[in-house]
mmCIF file of C-alpha atoms in Angstrom:
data_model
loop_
_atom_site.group_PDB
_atom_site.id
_atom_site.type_symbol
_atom_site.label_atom_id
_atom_site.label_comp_id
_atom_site.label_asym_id
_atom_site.label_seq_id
_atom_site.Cartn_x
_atom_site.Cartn_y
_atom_site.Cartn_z
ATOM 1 C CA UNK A 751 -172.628 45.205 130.991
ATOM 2 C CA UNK A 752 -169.957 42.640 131.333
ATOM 3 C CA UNK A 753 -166.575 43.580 130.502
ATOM 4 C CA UNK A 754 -163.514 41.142 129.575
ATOM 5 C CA UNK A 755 -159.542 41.655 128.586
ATOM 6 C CA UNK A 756 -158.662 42.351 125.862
ATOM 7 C CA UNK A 757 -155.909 39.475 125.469
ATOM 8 C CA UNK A 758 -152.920 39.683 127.450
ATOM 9 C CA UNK A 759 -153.303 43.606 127.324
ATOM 10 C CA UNK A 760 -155.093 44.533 130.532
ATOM 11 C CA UNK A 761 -157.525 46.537 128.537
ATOM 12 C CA UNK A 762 -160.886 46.540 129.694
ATOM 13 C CA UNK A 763 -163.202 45.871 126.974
ATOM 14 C CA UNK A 764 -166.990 45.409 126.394
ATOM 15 C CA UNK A 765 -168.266 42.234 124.758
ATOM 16 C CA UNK A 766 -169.261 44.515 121.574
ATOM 17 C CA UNK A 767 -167.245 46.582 119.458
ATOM 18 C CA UNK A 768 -168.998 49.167 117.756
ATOM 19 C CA UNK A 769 -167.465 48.892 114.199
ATOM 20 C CA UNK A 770 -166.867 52.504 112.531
ATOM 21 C CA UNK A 771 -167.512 51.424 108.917
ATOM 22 C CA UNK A 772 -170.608 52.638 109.219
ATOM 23 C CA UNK A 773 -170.025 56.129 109.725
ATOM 24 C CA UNK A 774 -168.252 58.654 107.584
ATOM 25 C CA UNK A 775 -168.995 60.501 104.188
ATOM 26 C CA UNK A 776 -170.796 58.254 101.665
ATOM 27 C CA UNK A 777 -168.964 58.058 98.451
ATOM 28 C CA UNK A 778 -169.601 56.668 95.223
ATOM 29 C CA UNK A 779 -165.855 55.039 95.480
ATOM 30 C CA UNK A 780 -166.038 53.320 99.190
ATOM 31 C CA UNK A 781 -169.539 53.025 100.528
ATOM 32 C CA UNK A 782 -173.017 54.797 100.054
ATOM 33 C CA UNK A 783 -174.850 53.530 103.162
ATOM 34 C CA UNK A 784 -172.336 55.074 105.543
ATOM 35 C CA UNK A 785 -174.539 57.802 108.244
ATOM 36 C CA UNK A 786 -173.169 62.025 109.050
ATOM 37 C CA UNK A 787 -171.798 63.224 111.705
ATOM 38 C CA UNK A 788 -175.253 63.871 113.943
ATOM 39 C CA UNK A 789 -176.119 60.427 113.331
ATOM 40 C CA UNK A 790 -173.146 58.588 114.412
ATOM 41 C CA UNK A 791 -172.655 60.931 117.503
ATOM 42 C CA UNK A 792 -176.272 59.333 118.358
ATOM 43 C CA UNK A 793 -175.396 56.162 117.532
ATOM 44 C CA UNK A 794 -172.430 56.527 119.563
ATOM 45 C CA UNK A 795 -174.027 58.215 122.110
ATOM 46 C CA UNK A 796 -176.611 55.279 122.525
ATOM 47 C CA UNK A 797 -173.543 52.656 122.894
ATOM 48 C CA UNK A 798 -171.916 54.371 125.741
ATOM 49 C CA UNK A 799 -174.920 54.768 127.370
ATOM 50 C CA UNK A 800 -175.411 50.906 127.021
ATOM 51 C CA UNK A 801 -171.788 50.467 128.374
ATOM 52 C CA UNK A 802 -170.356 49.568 125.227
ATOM 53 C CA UNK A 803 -166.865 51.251 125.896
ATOM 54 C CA UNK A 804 -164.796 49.568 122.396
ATOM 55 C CA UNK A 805 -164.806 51.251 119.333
ATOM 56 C CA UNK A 806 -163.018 50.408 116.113
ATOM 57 C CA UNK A 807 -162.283 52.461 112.801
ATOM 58 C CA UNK A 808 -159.344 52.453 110.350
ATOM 59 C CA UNK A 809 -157.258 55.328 108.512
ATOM 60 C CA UNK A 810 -159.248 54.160 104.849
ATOM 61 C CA UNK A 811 -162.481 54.029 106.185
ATOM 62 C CA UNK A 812 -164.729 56.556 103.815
ATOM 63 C CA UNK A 813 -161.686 58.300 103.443
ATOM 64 C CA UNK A 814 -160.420 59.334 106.714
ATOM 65 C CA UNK A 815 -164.562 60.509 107.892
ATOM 66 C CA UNK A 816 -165.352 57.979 109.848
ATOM 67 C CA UNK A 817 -162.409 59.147 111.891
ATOM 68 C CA UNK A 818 -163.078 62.204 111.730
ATOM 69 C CA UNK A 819 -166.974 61.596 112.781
ATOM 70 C CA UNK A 820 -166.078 59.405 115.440
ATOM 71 C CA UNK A 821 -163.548 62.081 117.035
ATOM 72 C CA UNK A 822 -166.067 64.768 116.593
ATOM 73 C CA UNK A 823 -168.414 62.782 118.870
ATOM 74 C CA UNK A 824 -166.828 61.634 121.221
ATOM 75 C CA UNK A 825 -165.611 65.442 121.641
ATOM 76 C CA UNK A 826 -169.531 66.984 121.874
ATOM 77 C CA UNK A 827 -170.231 64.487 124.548
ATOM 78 C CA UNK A 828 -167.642 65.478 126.523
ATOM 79 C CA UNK A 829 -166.018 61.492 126.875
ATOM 80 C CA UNK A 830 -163.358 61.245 129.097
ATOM 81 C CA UNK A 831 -160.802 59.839 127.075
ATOM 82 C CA UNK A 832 -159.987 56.997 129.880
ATOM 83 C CA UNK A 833 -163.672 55.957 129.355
ATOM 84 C CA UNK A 834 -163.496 54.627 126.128
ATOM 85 C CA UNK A 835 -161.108 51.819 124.046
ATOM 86 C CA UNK A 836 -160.326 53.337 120.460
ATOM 87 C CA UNK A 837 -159.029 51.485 117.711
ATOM 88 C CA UNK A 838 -157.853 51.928 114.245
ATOM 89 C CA UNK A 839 -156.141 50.406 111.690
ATOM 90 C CA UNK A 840 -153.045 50.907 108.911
ATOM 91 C CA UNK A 841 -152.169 49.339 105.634
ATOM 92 C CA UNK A 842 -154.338 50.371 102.956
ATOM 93 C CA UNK A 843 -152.626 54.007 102.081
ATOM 94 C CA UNK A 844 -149.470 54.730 100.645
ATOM 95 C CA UNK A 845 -146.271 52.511 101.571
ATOM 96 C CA UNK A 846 -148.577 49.680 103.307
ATOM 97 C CA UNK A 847 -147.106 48.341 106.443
ATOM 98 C CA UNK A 848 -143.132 50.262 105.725
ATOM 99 C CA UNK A 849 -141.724 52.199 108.548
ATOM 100 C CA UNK A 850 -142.476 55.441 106.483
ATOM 101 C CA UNK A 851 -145.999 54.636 106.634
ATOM 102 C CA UNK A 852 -146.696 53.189 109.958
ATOM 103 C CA UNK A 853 -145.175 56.715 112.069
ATOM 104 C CA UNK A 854 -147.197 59.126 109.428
ATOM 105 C CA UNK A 855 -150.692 57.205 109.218
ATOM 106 C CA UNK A 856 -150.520 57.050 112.919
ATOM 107 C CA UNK A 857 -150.466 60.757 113.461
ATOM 108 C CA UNK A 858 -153.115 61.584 110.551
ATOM 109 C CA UNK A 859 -155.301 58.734 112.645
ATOM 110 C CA UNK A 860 -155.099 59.993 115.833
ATOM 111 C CA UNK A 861 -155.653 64.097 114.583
ATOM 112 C CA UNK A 862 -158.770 62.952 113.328
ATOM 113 C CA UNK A 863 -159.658 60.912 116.555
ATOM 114 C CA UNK A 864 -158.415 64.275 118.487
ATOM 115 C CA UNK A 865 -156.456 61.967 120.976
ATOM 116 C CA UNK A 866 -152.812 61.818 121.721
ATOM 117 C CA UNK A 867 -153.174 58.100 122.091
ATOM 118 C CA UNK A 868 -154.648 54.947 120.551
ATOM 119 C CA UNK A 869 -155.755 52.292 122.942
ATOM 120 C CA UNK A 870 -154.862 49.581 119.886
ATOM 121 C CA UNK A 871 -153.654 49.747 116.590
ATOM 122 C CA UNK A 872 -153.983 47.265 114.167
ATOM 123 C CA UNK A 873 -152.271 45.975 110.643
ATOM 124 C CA UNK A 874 -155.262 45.827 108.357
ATOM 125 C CA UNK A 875 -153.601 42.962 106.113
ATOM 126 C CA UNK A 876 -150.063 41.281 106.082
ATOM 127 C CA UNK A 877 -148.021 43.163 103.594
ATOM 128 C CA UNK A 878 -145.651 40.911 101.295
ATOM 129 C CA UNK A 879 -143.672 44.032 100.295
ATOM 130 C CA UNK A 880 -142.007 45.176 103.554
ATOM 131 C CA UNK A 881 -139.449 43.255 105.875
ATOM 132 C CA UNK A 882 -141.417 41.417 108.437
ATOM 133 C CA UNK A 883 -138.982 43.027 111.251
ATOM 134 C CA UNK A 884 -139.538 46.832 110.007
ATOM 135 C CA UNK A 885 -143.508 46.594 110.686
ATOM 136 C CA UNK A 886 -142.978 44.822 113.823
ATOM 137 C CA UNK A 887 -140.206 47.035 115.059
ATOM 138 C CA UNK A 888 -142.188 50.451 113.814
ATOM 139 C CA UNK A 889 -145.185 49.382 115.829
ATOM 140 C CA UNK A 890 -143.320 48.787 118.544
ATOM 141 C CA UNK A 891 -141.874 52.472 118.861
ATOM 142 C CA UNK A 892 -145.380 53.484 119.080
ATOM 143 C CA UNK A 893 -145.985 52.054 122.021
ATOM 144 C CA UNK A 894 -142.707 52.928 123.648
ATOM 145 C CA UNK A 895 -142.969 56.570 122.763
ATOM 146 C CA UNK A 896 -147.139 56.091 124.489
ATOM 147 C CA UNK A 897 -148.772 56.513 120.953
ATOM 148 C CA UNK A 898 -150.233 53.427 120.939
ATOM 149 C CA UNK A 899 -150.896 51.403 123.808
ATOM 150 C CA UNK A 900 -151.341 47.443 122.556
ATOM 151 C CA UNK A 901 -151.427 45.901 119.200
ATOM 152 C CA UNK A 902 -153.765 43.598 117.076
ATOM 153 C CA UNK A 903 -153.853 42.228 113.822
ATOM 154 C CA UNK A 904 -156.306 41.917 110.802
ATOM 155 C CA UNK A 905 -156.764 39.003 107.874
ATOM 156 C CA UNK A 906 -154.411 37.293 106.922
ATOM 157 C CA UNK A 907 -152.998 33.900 106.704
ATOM 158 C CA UNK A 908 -152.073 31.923 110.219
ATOM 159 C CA UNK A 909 -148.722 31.314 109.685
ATOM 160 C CA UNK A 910 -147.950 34.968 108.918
ATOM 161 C CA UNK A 911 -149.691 36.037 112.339
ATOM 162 C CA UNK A 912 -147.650 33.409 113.858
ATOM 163 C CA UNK A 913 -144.338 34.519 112.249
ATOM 164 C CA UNK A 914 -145.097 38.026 113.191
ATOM 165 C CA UNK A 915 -145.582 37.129 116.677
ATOM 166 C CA UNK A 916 -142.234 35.207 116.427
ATOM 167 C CA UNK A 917 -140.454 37.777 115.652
ATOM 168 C CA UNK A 918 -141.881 40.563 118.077
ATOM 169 C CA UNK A 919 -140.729 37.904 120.801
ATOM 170 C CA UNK A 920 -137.094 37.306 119.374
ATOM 171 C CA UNK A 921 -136.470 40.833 118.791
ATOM 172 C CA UNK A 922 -138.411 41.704 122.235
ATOM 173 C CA UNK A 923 -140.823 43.719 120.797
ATOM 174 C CA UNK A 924 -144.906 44.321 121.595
ATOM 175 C CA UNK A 925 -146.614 41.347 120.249
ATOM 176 C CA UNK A 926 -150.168 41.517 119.032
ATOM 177 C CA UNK A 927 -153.241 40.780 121.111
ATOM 178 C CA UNK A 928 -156.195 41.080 119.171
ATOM 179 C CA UNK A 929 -156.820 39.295 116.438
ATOM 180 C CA UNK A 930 -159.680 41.351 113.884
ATOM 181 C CA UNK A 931 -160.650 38.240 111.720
ATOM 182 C CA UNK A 932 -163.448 37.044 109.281
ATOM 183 C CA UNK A 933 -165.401 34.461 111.844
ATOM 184 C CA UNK A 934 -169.162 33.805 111.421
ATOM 185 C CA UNK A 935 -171.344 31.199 111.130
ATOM 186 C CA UNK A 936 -171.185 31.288 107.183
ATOM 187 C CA UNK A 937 -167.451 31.355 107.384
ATOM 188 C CA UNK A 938 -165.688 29.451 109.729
ATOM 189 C CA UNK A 939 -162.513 28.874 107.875
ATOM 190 C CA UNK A 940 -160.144 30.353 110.479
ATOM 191 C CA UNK A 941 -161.371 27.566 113.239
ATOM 192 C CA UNK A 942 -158.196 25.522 111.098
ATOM 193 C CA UNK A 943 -155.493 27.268 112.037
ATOM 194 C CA UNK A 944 -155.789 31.043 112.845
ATOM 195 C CA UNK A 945 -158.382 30.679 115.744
ATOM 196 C CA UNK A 946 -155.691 27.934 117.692
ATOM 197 C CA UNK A 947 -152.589 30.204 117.169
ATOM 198 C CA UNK A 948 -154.171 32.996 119.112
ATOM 199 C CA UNK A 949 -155.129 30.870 122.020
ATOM 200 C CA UNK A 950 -151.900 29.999 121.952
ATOM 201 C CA UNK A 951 -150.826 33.670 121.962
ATOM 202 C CA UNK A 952 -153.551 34.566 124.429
ATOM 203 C CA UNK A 953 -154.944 37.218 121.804
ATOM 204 C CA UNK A 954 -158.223 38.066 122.087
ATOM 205 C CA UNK A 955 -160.669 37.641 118.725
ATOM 206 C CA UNK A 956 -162.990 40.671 117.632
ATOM 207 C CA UNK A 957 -164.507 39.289 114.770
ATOM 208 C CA UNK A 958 -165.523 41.874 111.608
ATOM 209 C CA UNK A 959 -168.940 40.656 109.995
ATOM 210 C CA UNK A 960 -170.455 38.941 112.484
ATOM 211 C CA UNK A 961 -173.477 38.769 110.890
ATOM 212 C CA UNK A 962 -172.460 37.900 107.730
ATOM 213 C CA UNK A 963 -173.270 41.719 106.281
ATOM 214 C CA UNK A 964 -176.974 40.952 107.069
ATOM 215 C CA UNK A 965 -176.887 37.480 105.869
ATOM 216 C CA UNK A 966 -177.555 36.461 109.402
ATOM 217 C CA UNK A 967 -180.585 38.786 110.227
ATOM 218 C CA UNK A 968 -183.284 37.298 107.907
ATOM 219 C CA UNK A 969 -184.614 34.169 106.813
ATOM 220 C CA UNK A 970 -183.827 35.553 102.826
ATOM 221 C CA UNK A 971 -180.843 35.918 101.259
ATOM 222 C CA UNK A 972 -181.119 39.153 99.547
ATOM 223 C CA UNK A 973 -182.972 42.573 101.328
ATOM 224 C CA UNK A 974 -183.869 45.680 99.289
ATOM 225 C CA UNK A 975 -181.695 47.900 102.307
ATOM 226 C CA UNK A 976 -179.647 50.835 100.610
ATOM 227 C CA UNK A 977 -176.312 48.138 101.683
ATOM 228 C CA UNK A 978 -177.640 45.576 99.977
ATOM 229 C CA UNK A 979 -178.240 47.194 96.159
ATOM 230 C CA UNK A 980 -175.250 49.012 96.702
ATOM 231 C CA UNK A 981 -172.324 46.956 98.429
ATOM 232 C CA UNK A 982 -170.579 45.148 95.336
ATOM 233 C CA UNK A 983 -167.865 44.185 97.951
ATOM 234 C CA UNK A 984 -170.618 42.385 100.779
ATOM 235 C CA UNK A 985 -171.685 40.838 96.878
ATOM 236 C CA UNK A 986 -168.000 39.753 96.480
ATOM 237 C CA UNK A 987 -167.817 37.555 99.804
ATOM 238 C CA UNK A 988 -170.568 36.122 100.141
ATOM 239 C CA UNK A 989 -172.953 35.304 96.919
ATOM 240 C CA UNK A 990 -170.809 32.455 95.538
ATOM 241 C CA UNK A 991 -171.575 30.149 98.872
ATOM 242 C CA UNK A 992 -175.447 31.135 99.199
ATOM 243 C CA UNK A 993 -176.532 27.229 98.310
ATOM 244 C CA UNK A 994 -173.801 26.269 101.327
ATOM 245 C CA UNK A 995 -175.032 29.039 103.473
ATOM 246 C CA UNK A 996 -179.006 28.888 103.328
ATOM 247 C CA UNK A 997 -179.383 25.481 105.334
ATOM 248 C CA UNK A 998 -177.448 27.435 107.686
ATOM 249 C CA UNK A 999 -179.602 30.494 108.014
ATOM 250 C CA UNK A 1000 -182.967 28.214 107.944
ATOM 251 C CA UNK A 1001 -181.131 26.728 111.331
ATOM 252 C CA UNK A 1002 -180.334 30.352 112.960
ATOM 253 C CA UNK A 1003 -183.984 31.402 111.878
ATOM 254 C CA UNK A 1004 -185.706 28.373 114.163
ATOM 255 C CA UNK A 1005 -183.192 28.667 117.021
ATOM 256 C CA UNK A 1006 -184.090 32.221 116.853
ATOM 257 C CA UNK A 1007 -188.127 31.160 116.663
ATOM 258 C CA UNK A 1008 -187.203 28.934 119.980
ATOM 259 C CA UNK A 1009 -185.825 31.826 121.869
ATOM 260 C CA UNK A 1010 -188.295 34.583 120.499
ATOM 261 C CA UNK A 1011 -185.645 36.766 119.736
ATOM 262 C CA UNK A 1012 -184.298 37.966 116.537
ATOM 263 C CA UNK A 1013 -182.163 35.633 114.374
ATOM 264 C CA UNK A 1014 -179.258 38.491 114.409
ATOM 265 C CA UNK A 1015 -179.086 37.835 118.364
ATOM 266 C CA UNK A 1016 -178.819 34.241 117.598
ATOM 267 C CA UNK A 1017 -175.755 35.179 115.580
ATOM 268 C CA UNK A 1018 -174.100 37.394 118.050
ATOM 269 C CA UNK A 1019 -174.515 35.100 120.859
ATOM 270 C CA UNK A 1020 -172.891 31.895 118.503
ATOM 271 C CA UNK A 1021 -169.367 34.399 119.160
ATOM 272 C CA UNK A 1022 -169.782 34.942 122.678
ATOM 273 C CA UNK A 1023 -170.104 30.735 122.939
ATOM 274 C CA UNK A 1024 -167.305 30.608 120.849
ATOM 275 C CA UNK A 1025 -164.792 32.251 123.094
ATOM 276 C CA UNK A 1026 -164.912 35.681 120.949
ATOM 277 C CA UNK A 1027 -164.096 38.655 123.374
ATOM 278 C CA UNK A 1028 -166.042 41.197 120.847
ATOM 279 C CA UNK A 1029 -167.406 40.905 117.909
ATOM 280 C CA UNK A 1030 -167.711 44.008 116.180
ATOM 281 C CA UNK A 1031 -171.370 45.388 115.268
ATOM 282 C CA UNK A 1032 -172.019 48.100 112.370
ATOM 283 C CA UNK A 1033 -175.037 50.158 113.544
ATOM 284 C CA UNK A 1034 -176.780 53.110 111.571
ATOM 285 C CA UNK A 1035 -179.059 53.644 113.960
ATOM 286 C CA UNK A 1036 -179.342 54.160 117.992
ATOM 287 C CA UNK A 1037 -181.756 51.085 118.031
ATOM 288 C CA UNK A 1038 -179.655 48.942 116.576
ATOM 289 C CA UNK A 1039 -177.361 49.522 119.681
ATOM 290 C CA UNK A 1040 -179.892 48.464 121.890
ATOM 291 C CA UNK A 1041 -180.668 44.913 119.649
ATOM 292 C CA UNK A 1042 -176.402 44.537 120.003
ATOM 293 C CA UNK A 1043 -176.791 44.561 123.977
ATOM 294 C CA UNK A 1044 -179.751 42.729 124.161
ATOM 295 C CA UNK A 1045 -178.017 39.868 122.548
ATOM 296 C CA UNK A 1046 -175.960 39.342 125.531
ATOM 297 C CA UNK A 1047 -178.992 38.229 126.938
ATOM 298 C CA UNK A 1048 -179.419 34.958 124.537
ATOM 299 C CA UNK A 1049 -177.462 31.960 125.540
ATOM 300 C CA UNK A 1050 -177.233 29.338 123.362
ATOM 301 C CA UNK A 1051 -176.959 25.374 124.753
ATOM 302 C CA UNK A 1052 -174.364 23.470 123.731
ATOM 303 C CA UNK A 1053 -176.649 21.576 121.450
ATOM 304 C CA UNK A 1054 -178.030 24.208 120.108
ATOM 305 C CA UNK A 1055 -174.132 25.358 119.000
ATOM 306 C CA UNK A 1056 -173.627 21.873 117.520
ATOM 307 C CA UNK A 1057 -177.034 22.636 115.547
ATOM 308 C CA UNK A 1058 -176.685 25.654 114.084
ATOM 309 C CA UNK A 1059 -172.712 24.168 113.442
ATOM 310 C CA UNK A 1060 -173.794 20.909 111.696
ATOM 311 C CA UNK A 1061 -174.398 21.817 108.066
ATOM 312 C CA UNK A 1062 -171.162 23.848 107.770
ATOM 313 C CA UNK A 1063 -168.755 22.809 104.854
ATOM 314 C CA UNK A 1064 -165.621 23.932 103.964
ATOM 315 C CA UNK A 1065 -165.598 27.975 101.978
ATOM 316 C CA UNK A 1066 -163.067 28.960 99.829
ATOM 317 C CA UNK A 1067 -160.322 31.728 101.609
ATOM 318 C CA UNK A 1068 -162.251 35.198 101.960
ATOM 319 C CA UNK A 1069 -160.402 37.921 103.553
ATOM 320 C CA UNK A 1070 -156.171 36.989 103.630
ATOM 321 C CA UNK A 1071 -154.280 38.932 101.240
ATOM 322 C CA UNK A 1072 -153.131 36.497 98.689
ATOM 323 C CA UNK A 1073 -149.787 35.124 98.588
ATOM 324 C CA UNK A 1074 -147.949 37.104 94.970
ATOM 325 C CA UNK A 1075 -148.700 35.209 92.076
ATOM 326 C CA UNK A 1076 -151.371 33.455 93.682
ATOM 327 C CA UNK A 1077 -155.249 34.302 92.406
ATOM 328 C CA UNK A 1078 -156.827 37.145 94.034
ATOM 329 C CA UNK A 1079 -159.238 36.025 97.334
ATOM 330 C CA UNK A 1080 -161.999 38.130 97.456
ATOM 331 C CA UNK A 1081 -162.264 40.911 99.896
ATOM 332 C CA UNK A 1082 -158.373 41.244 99.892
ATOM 333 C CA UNK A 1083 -157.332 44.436 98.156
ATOM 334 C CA UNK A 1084 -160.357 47.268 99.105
ATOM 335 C CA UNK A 1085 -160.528 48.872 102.245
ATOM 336 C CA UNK A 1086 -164.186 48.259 101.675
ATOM 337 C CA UNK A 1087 -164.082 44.502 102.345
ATOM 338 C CA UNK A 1088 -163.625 45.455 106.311
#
């Protein structure tokens, strides 16, 4: 395994982020694919074996379980907490992004994890309703009292990372350095704008739905997997582009027949040409672990990035929490939407 920085944090990282949304109680309200505690502490198991060190969660994911599960785990295979990156994320629960919020969701986060310490804590939107400088400074306490040790961000618009990073350096206070965005080969919208402001920040980009919630993994666009009859949300971001998106997947399905691989390595390995530190990869089962790492083994040729590139066109805004008065984007307001 390879390992990289996570932005201008020092943080060692590994190339894949094992994404916690899979884990936790299933729920009628959130999601009913999610896996119990003995399988995520196999799934988890399986990615530290692999060297996959970076794990990511948030307070809202099936309610606080996936914490919970992920803690538990990490616990029964005695981890040494200096042996693994954790990260989770605030916003959707009472009082959003206020001061209030921030210093109580931290400590319900990190009694589930059973740490004394995040390794990075992230704002899971931008929230319109609290004072830019009250987030920015309330993070920043966290990691000056050793709560929290770096900072990233989640969707949202570019120039409200950019004015939140402004004002952590006016007020000297920790700036982000992750950047937990909607990047893909079906959506690519954040190449305008977002994706240049964090190379200009040096913040690193872990991707959520790198493979497009399946989208990327099969020739088809529908599957008869529990996720796909179920997940109204994965419905909500995707369906309305599936004309745009299929000459896409046709391309990802005969790069993947050139390399004999599977097309969902095809789609991790587009990030890693990209410049994306870690992408982060949902897995249910131990085995899908092992088709994560064995992605890292698929490079893609310049041509063959301009290729699968080509027949992109422009998607409307899925992810950023929309601006008041301004119509809702999809996958802005549930927790579900990643």
């Amino acid at each position: 395994m390879r390992y990289t920085t996570l932005g201008h944090s020092g943080i060692k990282i590994s190339p894949i982020c094992l994404g916690g949304m899979s884990f936790g109680r299933p729920s009628s309200d959130f999601h009913q694919w999610t896996i119990g505690p003995d399988e995520t502490r196999a799934v988890i198991a399986r990615a530290l074996e692999q060297g996959i060190n970076f794990i990511d969660t948030a307070n809202c994911y099936a309610h606080g379980s996936s914490e919970e599960f992920i803690g538990t785990a990490l616990h029964e295979l005695s981890v040494p907490r200096d042996e693994v990156v954790l990260a989770s994320k605030v916003f959707f629960n009472e009082g959003g992004l206020s001061r209030e919020a921030i210093n109580r969701e931290i400590d319900g986060t990190l009694r589930r994890l059973g740490t004394d310490y995040l390794d990075l804590y992230i704002i899971h939107r931008f929230d319109y309703n609290v004072p830019m400088e009250e987030t920015m400074e309330a993070l920043d306490g966290l990691v000056r009292v050793g709560k929290v040790r770096a900072l990233g961000a989640s969707a949202m618009y570019a120039y409200q990372f950019h004015n939140l990073q402004l004002v952590a350096e006016q007020n000297g206070w920790t700036q982000f350095t992750s950047m937990q965005n909607h990047y893909n080969l079906l959506y690519r919208e954040d190449e305008r704008e977002m994706i240049p402001v964090c190379r200009q920040y040096d913040v690193a980009l872990t991707p959520y739905s790198p493979m497009a919630s399946g989208h990327l993994c099969r020739p088809t666009w529908n599957s008869e997997s529990k996720r796909s009859t179920t997940d109204s949300t994965m419905r909500n971001k995707y369906d309305a582009a599936e004309a745009q998106d299929m000459p896409i997947i046709a391309r990802v399905a005969e790069v993947a027949e050139k390399h004999g691989v599977p097309m969902a390595r095809v789609a991790l390995a587009w990030h890693w040409a990209r410049g994306v530190a870690a992408p982060i990869v949902g897995c249910s089962k131990p085995e899908r672990v092992d088709d994560a790492v064995a992605a890292l083994d698929v490079e893609l040729t310049a041509d063959e990035v301009a290729y699968l590139e080509e027949p992109y066109t422009a998607h409307e805004l899925v992810g950023p929490a929309a601006r008041p008065g301004e119509k809702q984007l999809a996958g802005t307001t549930n927790p579900n939407a990643k």
